[in-house]
Coordinates of C-alpha atoms in Angstrom, one line a residue:
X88 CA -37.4 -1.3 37.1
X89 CA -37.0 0.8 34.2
X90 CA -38.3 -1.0 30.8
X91 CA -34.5 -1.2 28.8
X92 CA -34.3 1.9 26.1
X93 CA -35.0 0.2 22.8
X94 CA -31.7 1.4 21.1
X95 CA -32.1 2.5 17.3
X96 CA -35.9 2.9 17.3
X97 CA -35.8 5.9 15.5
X98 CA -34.3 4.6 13.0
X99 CA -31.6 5.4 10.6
X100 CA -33.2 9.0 8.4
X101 CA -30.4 10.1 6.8
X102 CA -29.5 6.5 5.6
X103 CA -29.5 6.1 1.9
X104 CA -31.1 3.0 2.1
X105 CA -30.2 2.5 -1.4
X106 CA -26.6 2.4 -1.1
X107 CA -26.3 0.7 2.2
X108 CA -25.0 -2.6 2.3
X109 CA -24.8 -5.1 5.1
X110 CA -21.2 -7.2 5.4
X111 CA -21.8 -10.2 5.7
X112 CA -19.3 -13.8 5.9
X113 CA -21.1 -14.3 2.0
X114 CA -19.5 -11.5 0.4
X115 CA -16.1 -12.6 1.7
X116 CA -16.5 -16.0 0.2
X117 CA -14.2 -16.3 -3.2
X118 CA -16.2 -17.2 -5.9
X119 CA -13.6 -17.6 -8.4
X120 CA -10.2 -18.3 -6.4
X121 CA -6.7 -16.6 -8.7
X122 CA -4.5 -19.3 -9.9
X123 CA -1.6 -17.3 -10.2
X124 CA 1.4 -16.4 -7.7
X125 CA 1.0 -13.5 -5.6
X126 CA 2.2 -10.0 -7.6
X127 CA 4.3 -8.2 -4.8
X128 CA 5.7 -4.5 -5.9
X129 CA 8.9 -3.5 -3.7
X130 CA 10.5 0.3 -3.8
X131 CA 13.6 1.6 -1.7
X132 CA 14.9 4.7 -1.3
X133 CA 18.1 5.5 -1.9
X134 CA 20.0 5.6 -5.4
X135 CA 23.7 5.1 -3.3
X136 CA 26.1 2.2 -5.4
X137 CA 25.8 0.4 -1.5
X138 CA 22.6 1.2 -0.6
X139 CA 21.4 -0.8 2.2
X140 CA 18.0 0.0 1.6
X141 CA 18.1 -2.1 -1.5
X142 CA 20.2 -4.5 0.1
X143 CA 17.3 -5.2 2.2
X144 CA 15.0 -5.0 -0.8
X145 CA 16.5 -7.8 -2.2
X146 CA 16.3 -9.8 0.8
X147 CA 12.6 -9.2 0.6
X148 CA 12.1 -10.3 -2.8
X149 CA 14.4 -13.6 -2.1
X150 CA 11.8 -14.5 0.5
X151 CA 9.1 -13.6 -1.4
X152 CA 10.4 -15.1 -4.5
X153 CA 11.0 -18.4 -2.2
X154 CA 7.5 -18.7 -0.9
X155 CA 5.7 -18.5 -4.4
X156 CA 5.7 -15.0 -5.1
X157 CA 6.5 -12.9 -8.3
X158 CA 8.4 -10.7 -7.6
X159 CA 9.3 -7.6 -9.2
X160 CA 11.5 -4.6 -7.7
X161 CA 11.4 -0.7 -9.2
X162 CA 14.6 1.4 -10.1
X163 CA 13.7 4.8 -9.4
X164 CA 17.4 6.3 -11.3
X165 CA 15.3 8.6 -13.7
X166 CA 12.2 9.4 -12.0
X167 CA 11.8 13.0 -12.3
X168 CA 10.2 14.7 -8.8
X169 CA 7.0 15.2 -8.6
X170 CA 5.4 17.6 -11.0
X171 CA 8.7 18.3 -12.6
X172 CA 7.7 16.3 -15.5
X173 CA 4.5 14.8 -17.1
X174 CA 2.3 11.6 -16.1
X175 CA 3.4 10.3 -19.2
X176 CA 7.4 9.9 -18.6
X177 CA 8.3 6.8 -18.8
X178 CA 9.5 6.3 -15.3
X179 CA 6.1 7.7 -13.8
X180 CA 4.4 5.5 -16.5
X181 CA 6.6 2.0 -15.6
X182 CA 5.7 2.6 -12.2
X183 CA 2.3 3.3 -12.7
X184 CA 2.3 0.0 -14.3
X185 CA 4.0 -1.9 -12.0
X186 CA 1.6 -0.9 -9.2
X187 CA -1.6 -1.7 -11.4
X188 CA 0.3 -5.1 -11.8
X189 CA 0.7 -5.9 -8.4
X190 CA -1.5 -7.2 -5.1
X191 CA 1.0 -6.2 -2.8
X192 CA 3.5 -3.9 -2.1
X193 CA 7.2 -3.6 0.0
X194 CA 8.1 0.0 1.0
X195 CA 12.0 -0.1 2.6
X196 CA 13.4 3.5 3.2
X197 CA 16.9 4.7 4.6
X198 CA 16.1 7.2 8.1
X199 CA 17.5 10.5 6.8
X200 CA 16.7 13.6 9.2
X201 CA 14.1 11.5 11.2
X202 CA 12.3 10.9 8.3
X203 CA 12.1 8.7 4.9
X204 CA 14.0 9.6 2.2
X205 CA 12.8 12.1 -0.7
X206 CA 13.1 9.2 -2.9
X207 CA 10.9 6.8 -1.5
X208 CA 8.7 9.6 -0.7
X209 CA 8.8 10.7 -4.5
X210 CA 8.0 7.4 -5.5
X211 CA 4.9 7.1 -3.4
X212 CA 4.2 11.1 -4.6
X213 CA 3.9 9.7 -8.3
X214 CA 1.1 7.1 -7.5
X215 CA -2.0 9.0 -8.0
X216 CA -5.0 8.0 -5.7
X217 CA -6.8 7.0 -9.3
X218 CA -6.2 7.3 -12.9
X219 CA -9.4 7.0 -14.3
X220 CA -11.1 4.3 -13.4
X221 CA -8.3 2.4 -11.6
X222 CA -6.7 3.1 -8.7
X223 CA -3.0 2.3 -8.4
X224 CA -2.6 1.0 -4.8
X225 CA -6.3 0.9 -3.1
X226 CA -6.3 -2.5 -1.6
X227 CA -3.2 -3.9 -2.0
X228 CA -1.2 -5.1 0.8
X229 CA 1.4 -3.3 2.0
X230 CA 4.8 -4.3 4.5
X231 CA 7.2 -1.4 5.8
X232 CA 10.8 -1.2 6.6
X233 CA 13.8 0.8 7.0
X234 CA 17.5 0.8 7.9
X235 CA 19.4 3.2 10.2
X236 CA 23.0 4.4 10.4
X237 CA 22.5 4.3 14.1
X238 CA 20.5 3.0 16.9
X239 CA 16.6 1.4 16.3
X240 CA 14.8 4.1 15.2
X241 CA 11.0 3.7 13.4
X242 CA 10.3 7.3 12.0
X243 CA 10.3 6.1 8.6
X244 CA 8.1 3.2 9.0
X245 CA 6.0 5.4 11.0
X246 CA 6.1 7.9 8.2
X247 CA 5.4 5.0 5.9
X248 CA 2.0 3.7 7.3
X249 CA 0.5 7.1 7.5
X250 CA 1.1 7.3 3.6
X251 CA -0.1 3.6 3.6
X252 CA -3.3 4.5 4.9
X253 CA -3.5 7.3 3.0
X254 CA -3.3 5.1 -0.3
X255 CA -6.1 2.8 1.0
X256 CA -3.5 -0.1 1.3
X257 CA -4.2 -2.6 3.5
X258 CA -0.6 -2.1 5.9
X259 CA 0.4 -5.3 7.8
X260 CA 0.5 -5.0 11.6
X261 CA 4.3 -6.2 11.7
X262 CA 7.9 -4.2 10.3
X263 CA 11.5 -4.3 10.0
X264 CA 14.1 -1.7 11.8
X265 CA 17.4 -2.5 10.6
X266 CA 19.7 -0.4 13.2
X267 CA 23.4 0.4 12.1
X268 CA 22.5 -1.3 9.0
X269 CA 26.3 -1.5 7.8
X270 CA 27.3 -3.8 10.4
X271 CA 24.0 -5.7 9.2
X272 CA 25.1 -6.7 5.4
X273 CA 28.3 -8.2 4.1
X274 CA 30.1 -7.2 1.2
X275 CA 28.4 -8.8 -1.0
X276 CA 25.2 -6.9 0.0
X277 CA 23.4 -9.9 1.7
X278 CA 22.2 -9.3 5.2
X279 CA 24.0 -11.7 7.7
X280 CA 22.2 -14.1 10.2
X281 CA 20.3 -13.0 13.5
X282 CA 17.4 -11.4 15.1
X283 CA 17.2 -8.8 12.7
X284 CA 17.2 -10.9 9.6
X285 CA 14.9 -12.9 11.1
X286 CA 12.6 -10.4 11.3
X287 CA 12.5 -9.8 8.0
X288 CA 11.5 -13.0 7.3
X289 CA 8.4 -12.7 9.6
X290 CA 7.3 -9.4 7.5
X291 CA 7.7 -11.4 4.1
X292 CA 5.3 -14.1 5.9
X293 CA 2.8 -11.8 7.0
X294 CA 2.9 -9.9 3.9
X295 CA 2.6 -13.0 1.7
X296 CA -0.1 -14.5 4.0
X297 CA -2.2 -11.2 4.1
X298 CA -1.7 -10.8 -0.1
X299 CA -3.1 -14.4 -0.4
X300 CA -6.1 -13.4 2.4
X301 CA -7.3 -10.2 0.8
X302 CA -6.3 -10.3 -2.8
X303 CA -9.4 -11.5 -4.4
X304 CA -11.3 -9.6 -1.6
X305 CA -9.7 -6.5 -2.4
X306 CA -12.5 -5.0 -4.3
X307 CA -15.0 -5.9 -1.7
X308 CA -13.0 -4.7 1.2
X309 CA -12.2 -1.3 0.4
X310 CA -15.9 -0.5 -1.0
X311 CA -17.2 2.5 0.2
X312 CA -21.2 3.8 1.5
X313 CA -20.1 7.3 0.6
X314 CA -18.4 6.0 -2.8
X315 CA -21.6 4.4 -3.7
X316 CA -23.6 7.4 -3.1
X317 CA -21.0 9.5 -5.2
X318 CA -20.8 7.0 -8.3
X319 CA -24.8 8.2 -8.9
X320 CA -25.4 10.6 -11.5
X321 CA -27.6 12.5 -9.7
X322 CA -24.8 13.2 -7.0
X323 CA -22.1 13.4 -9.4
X324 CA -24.2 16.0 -11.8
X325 CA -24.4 18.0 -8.0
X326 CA -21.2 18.2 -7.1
X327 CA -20.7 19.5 -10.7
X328 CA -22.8 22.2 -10.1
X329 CA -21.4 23.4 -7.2
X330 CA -17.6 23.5 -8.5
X331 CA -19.0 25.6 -11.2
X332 CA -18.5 22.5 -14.1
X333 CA -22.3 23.0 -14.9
X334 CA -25.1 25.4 -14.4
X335 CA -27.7 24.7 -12.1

């Protein structure tokens, strides 16, 4: 019989030995556990007087707001599209804020042409990857719905958790499709019993129970090998160079 190919005996050369880190069950242990209720962000997408994407955002934040949470919902009337205005209007700058603030987010978009809505999507456009040292979303939870005008569709949640990922959130594995959404809320705006509503609820649980999971891991969890390697000065004084910031 063959002797077994002793896998990895070469080694690991191009390993910055420095900079590599081993998880480990330690590093997940909470030194210092919060003591505070869980900060939860929610945006929708639609400015509509009945809009049942904020219909559903409210529904959200009542669960949320019943299971510990503080909760706090954006108004995007008066956010300017993306690079149509400066950082430093004060709707870019309150939701800036708001998403420093929080450990976990709730996107809810209407389906319009297959797709979410240019609000929501101008929302999420105005949250810069980092500003400065901070970054706005990286490692905050983050639940997905929508509402349709007809039959289940999930484009925009779809659409939703590619722009999740891309944001470094940590994106729950469950979502809400509200179909034919204005059969779904009465006329005072509050969504009426059934499977549907009772689906929300289990996003609002798994939301709140990730948020309370990962939210003093957050740090730990989305830290980077190659981010370690690029925070040196040696490697950041490199990359200068070769933009053309310094000369060689």
């Amino acid at each position: 019989m063959d002797k077994p190919q002793q896998l990895f005996a070469e080694g690991l050369p191009n390993l910055s030995e420095k900079h590599f880190l081993v998880p480990t069950a330690t590093h997940l242990q909470v030194q210092a556990p919060f003591t505070h209720s869980p900060r939860l962000l929610i945006l929708y997408g639609s400015l509509r007087e009945r809009s049942f994407s904020r219909f559903l955002a409210y529904e959200a934040a009542r669960l949320l707001e019943a299971m510990g949470g503080e909760v706090r919902i954006y108004d995007a009337h008066g956010l300017p599209l993306p690079d149509d205005a400066t950082a430093d209007h004060p709707k870019v700058q309150e939701l800036r804020n708001l998403s420093i603030w929080s450990e976990g987010h709730v996107w809810v978009s209407p389906e319009r042409h297959g797709n979410m809505t240019g609000v929501i999507k101008s929302q999420i456009d105005w949250l810069p990857l980092s500003e400065g040292s901070v970054r706005p979303t990286q490692g905050r939870t983050l639940a997905v719905m929508q509402v349709s005008g007809g039959s289940q569709s999930f484009n925009a949640v779809n659409g939703l958790r590619i722009l999740g990922r891309w944001m470094r959130m940590i994106t729950i594995p469950n979502q809400s499709s509200v179909a034919m959404a204005y059969k779904e809320f009465d006329d005072a705006g509050r969504m009426k019993p059934g499977p549907l509503y009772d689906r929300v609820v289990d996003v609002c649980e798994e939301l709140f129970r990730f948020t309370l999971l990962t939210r003093e891991r957050a740090d730990y969890l989305v830290d980077r090998y190659s981010e370690r390697e690029e925070r040196e000065p040696e490697r950041l004084k490199a990359v200068a160079a070769d933009i053309g910031f310094i000369r060689r």
